[in-house]
Short mmCIF file of N, CA and C in Angstrom, two decimals:
data_model
loop_
_atom_site.label_atom_id
_atom_site.label_comp_id
_atom_site.label_asym_id
_atom_site.label_seq_id
_atom_site.Cartn_x
_atom_site.Cartn_y
_atom_site.Cartn_z
N PHE A 1 -12.75 21.48 91.97
CA PHE A 1 -13.98 21.25 92.63
C PHE A 1 -13.73 20.33 93.87
N ASN A 2 -14.53 20.59 95.09
CA ASN A 2 -14.15 19.69 96.25
C ASN A 2 -15.37 18.34 96.15
N ALA A 3 -14.96 17.24 96.17
CA ALA A 3 -15.89 16.26 95.61
C ALA A 3 -15.07 14.89 96.08
N THR A 4 -15.60 13.88 96.82
CA THR A 4 -15.12 12.67 96.48
C THR A 4 -15.72 11.74 95.78
N ARG A 5 -14.85 10.56 95.12
CA ARG A 5 -15.36 9.63 94.09
C ARG A 5 -16.67 9.22 93.95
N GLY A 6 -17.18 9.31 95.36
CA GLY A 6 -18.89 8.86 95.46
C GLY A 6 -19.90 10.02 94.92
N PHE A 7 -19.25 11.00 95.04
CA PHE A 7 -20.28 12.22 94.47
C PHE A 7 -20.92 12.08 93.11
N PRO A 8 -22.26 12.17 92.97
CA PRO A 8 -22.91 12.25 91.78
C PRO A 8 -22.47 12.96 90.82
N VAL A 9 -21.88 14.23 91.02
CA VAL A 9 -21.62 15.31 90.06
C VAL A 9 -20.33 15.01 89.64
N TYR A 10 -19.27 14.39 90.44
CA TYR A 10 -17.82 13.90 89.89
C TYR A 10 -18.31 12.34 89.03
N GLN A 11 -19.07 11.64 89.42
CA GLN A 11 -18.98 10.65 88.56
C GLN A 11 -19.76 11.17 87.08
N GLN A 12 -20.86 12.16 87.10
CA GLN A 12 -21.08 12.78 86.01
C GLN A 12 -20.04 13.12 85.20
N LEU A 13 -19.27 14.07 85.74
CA LEU A 13 -18.19 14.80 85.11
C LEU A 13 -17.34 13.82 84.44
N LEU A 14 -16.92 12.63 84.98
CA LEU A 14 -16.23 11.48 84.36
C LEU A 14 -16.54 10.90 83.32
N ARG A 15 -17.79 11.33 83.11
CA ARG A 15 -18.54 10.82 81.47
C ARG A 15 -17.89 11.51 80.45
N ARG A 16 -17.48 12.74 80.77
CA ARG A 16 -17.12 13.75 79.57
C ARG A 16 -15.38 13.94 80.05
N LEU A 17 -14.81 13.74 81.00
CA LEU A 17 -13.61 13.88 81.21
C LEU A 17 -12.97 13.09 82.16
N ASP A 18 -11.47 13.22 81.90
CA ASP A 18 -10.47 12.38 82.68
C ASP A 18 -9.73 12.61 83.84
N ASP A 19 -10.06 11.80 85.06
CA ASP A 19 -9.26 11.92 86.21
C ASP A 19 -7.81 12.25 86.21
N GLY A 20 -7.10 13.02 85.85
CA GLY A 20 -5.77 13.15 85.46
C GLY A 20 -5.05 12.77 86.49
N HIS A 21 -5.39 13.25 87.80
CA HIS A 21 -4.61 13.02 89.10
C HIS A 21 -4.53 11.68 89.23
N ALA A 22 -5.86 10.88 88.79
CA ALA A 22 -5.95 9.30 89.61
C ALA A 22 -4.96 8.62 88.41
N GLU A 23 -5.42 9.23 87.13
CA GLU A 23 -4.32 8.48 85.85
C GLU A 23 -2.96 8.64 86.32
N ALA A 24 -2.26 9.92 86.41
CA ALA A 24 -1.18 9.93 86.67
C ALA A 24 -0.39 9.17 87.36
N ALA A 25 -1.23 9.08 88.78
CA ALA A 25 -0.78 7.95 90.08
C ALA A 25 -1.04 6.75 89.67
N ARG A 26 -1.93 6.05 89.14
CA ARG A 26 -1.89 4.74 88.46
C ARG A 26 -0.67 4.35 87.39
N ARG A 27 -0.20 5.16 86.70
CA ARG A 27 0.75 4.95 85.86
C ARG A 27 2.20 4.94 86.60
N ARG A 28 2.22 5.53 87.74
CA ARG A 28 3.47 5.36 88.43
C ARG A 28 3.55 4.18 89.72
N GLY A 29 2.36 3.49 89.52
CA GLY A 29 2.02 2.45 90.49
C GLY A 29 1.57 2.95 92.19
N ARG A 30 1.09 4.26 92.04
CA ARG A 30 0.99 4.86 93.32
C ARG A 30 -0.62 5.17 93.16
N ARG A 31 -1.23 5.49 94.26
CA ARG A 31 -2.54 5.97 94.34
C ARG A 31 -2.70 7.40 94.53
N PRO A 32 -3.78 8.08 94.02
CA PRO A 32 -3.99 9.63 94.10
C PRO A 32 -3.69 10.13 95.35
N GLY A 33 -3.03 11.00 95.87
CA GLY A 33 -2.90 11.62 97.27
C GLY A 33 -3.87 12.17 97.66
N ALA A 34 -4.20 12.24 98.95
CA ALA A 34 -5.27 12.65 99.65
C ALA A 34 -4.81 14.33 99.76
N THR A 35 -6.05 15.15 99.75
CA THR A 35 -5.99 16.65 99.62
C THR A 35 -6.44 17.45 100.74
N TRP A 36 -7.05 16.76 101.80
CA TRP A 36 -7.90 17.44 102.67
C TRP A 36 -7.60 16.93 103.85
N GLY A 37 -7.43 17.60 105.05
CA GLY A 37 -7.51 17.36 106.41
C GLY A 37 -8.58 18.03 107.07
N PRO A 38 -9.19 17.35 108.27
CA PRO A 38 -10.25 17.89 108.68
C PRO A 38 -9.82 19.52 109.61
N THR A 39 -8.34 19.76 109.82
CA THR A 39 -7.79 20.85 110.28
C THR A 39 -6.69 21.32 109.69
N PRO A 40 -6.21 22.41 109.74
CA PRO A 40 -5.01 22.86 109.21
C PRO A 40 -3.89 22.13 109.99
N GLY A 41 -2.94 21.49 109.17
CA GLY A 41 -1.83 20.50 109.88
C GLY A 41 -2.32 19.03 110.05
N ALA A 42 -3.47 18.67 110.09
CA ALA A 42 -4.08 17.43 110.37
C ALA A 42 -3.29 16.54 108.97
N PRO A 43 -3.22 15.18 109.17
CA PRO A 43 -2.97 14.58 108.18
C PRO A 43 -4.32 14.43 107.17
N ARG A 44 -3.81 14.42 105.67
CA ARG A 44 -4.75 14.55 104.70
C ARG A 44 -5.47 12.99 104.42
N VAL A 45 -6.82 13.14 104.67
CA VAL A 45 -7.61 11.97 104.84
C VAL A 45 -8.31 11.61 103.64
N LEU A 46 -8.84 12.90 102.82
CA LEU A 46 -9.64 12.54 101.69
C LEU A 46 -9.10 12.95 100.38
N ARG A 47 -9.34 12.55 99.32
CA ARG A 47 -9.00 13.32 97.92
C ARG A 47 -10.30 14.13 97.36
N ILE A 48 -10.58 15.53 97.92
CA ILE A 48 -11.50 16.03 97.44
C ILE A 48 -11.14 17.01 96.29
N ASP A 49 -9.69 17.07 95.99
CA ASP A 49 -9.72 18.21 95.12
C ASP A 49 -8.94 17.35 93.72
N HIS A 50 -9.32 17.50 92.51
CA HIS A 50 -9.09 16.86 91.15
C HIS A 50 -8.56 17.90 90.01
N ALA A 51 -8.03 17.17 89.29
CA ALA A 51 -7.48 17.70 88.05
C ALA A 51 -8.33 17.02 86.90
N LEU A 52 -9.47 17.56 86.34
CA LEU A 52 -10.23 16.78 85.23
C LEU A 52 -10.20 17.41 84.21
N THR A 53 -9.63 16.61 83.14
CA THR A 53 -9.25 17.27 81.82
C THR A 53 -9.93 16.70 80.33
N GLU A 54 -9.74 17.49 79.35
CA GLU A 54 -10.37 16.74 78.21
C GLU A 54 -9.36 16.67 77.14
N SER A 55 -8.74 17.84 76.69
CA SER A 55 -7.68 17.96 75.87
C SER A 55 -6.28 17.86 75.96
N VAL A 56 -5.79 17.73 77.52
CA VAL A 56 -4.70 17.63 77.93
C VAL A 56 -4.54 16.85 78.48
N HIS A 57 -3.28 16.01 78.71
CA HIS A 57 -2.53 15.12 79.28
C HIS A 57 -2.00 14.95 80.65
N VAL A 58 -2.36 14.64 82.05
CA VAL A 58 -1.67 14.97 82.82
C VAL A 58 -0.37 14.17 83.20
N ASP A 59 0.78 14.54 82.94
CA ASP A 59 2.01 13.96 83.02
C ASP A 59 2.34 13.25 84.28
N ASP A 60 1.98 14.27 85.20
CA ASP A 60 2.18 14.05 86.73
C ASP A 60 1.71 14.95 87.64
N ALA A 61 1.14 14.45 88.89
CA ALA A 61 0.38 14.96 89.67
C ALA A 61 0.84 14.77 90.92
N ARG A 62 1.00 16.01 91.89
CA ARG A 62 1.57 15.92 93.12
C ARG A 62 0.95 16.70 94.25
N VAL A 63 0.36 16.23 95.28
CA VAL A 63 0.11 17.01 96.21
C VAL A 63 1.10 17.87 97.14
N VAL A 64 0.96 18.99 97.18
CA VAL A 64 1.89 19.74 97.91
C VAL A 64 1.21 20.55 99.14
N ALA A 65 1.76 20.34 100.14
CA ALA A 65 1.17 21.04 101.74
C ALA A 65 1.42 22.67 101.35
N ILE A 66 0.45 23.04 101.97
CA ILE A 66 0.03 24.38 102.26
C ILE A 66 0.07 25.04 103.60
N PRO A 67 1.21 25.58 104.46
CA PRO A 67 1.23 25.82 105.72
C PRO A 67 -0.31 26.69 106.08
N GLY A 68 -1.00 26.05 107.31
CA GLY A 68 -2.12 27.02 107.56
C GLY A 68 -3.17 26.47 107.02
N SER A 69 -3.38 25.70 105.90
CA SER A 69 -4.62 25.46 105.45
C SER A 69 -5.25 24.04 105.60
N ASP A 70 -6.34 23.79 105.30
CA ASP A 70 -6.99 22.44 105.73
C ASP A 70 -6.92 21.66 104.31
N HIS A 71 -6.56 22.34 103.05
CA HIS A 71 -6.39 21.88 101.73
C HIS A 71 -4.80 21.72 101.56
N SER A 72 -4.46 20.74 100.59
CA SER A 72 -3.12 20.71 100.04
C SER A 72 -3.47 21.35 98.58
N ALA A 73 -2.20 21.51 98.07
CA ALA A 73 -2.51 22.01 96.56
C ALA A 73 -2.35 20.52 95.90
N LEU A 74 -2.96 20.84 94.58
CA LEU A 74 -2.62 19.82 93.59
C LEU A 74 -1.87 20.45 92.57
N LEU A 75 -0.51 20.06 92.23
CA LEU A 75 0.25 20.46 91.14
C LEU A 75 0.39 19.78 90.11
N VAL A 76 -0.02 20.30 89.02
CA VAL A 76 0.00 19.13 87.90
C VAL A 76 1.00 19.66 86.77
N ASP A 77 1.44 18.80 85.98
CA ASP A 77 2.42 18.98 84.81
C ASP A 77 1.61 18.59 83.52
N LEU A 78 0.98 19.45 82.69
CA LEU A 78 0.34 19.23 81.55
C LEU A 78 0.86 19.01 80.38
N SER A 79 0.43 18.21 78.98
CA SER A 79 1.17 18.44 78.06
C SER A 79 -0.05 18.15 76.74
N PRO A 80 -0.34 18.75 75.57
CA PRO A 80 -1.27 18.62 74.70
C PRO A 80 -1.54 16.97 74.49
N LYS A 81 -2.58 16.53 74.15
CA LYS A 81 -2.99 15.16 73.71
C LYS A 81 -2.62 15.27 72.43
N PRO A 82 -2.49 14.48 71.63
CA PRO A 82 -1.94 14.12 70.50
C PRO A 82 -3.08 14.56 69.60
N GLY A 83 -3.15 15.64 68.58
CA GLY A 83 -4.12 16.21 67.83
C GLY A 83 -4.48 17.59 68.36
N ASN A 84 -4.10 17.81 69.64
CA ASN A 84 -4.78 19.12 70.27
C ASN A 84 -3.70 20.19 70.11
N LYS A 85 -4.04 21.40 70.13
CA LYS A 85 -2.82 22.40 70.30
C LYS A 85 -2.89 23.05 71.50
#
């Protein structure tokens, strides 16, 4: 969904879900990448796309450009959390 960290609905979801994109970035000593720019081709300035998870672990998350779009893709590598299939 499209929301910044400050949106109340995002904060509410984080009570039950993990922000896998942010956690994967932190493990690598990075900040999660921005996914939206004001026009196609413009620099990405906000992170409004997320990988919210519950029973899977985000091993890695990458922001990938999509030509002609104001959004970038969020490509995530997932694995089951221990105890989940």
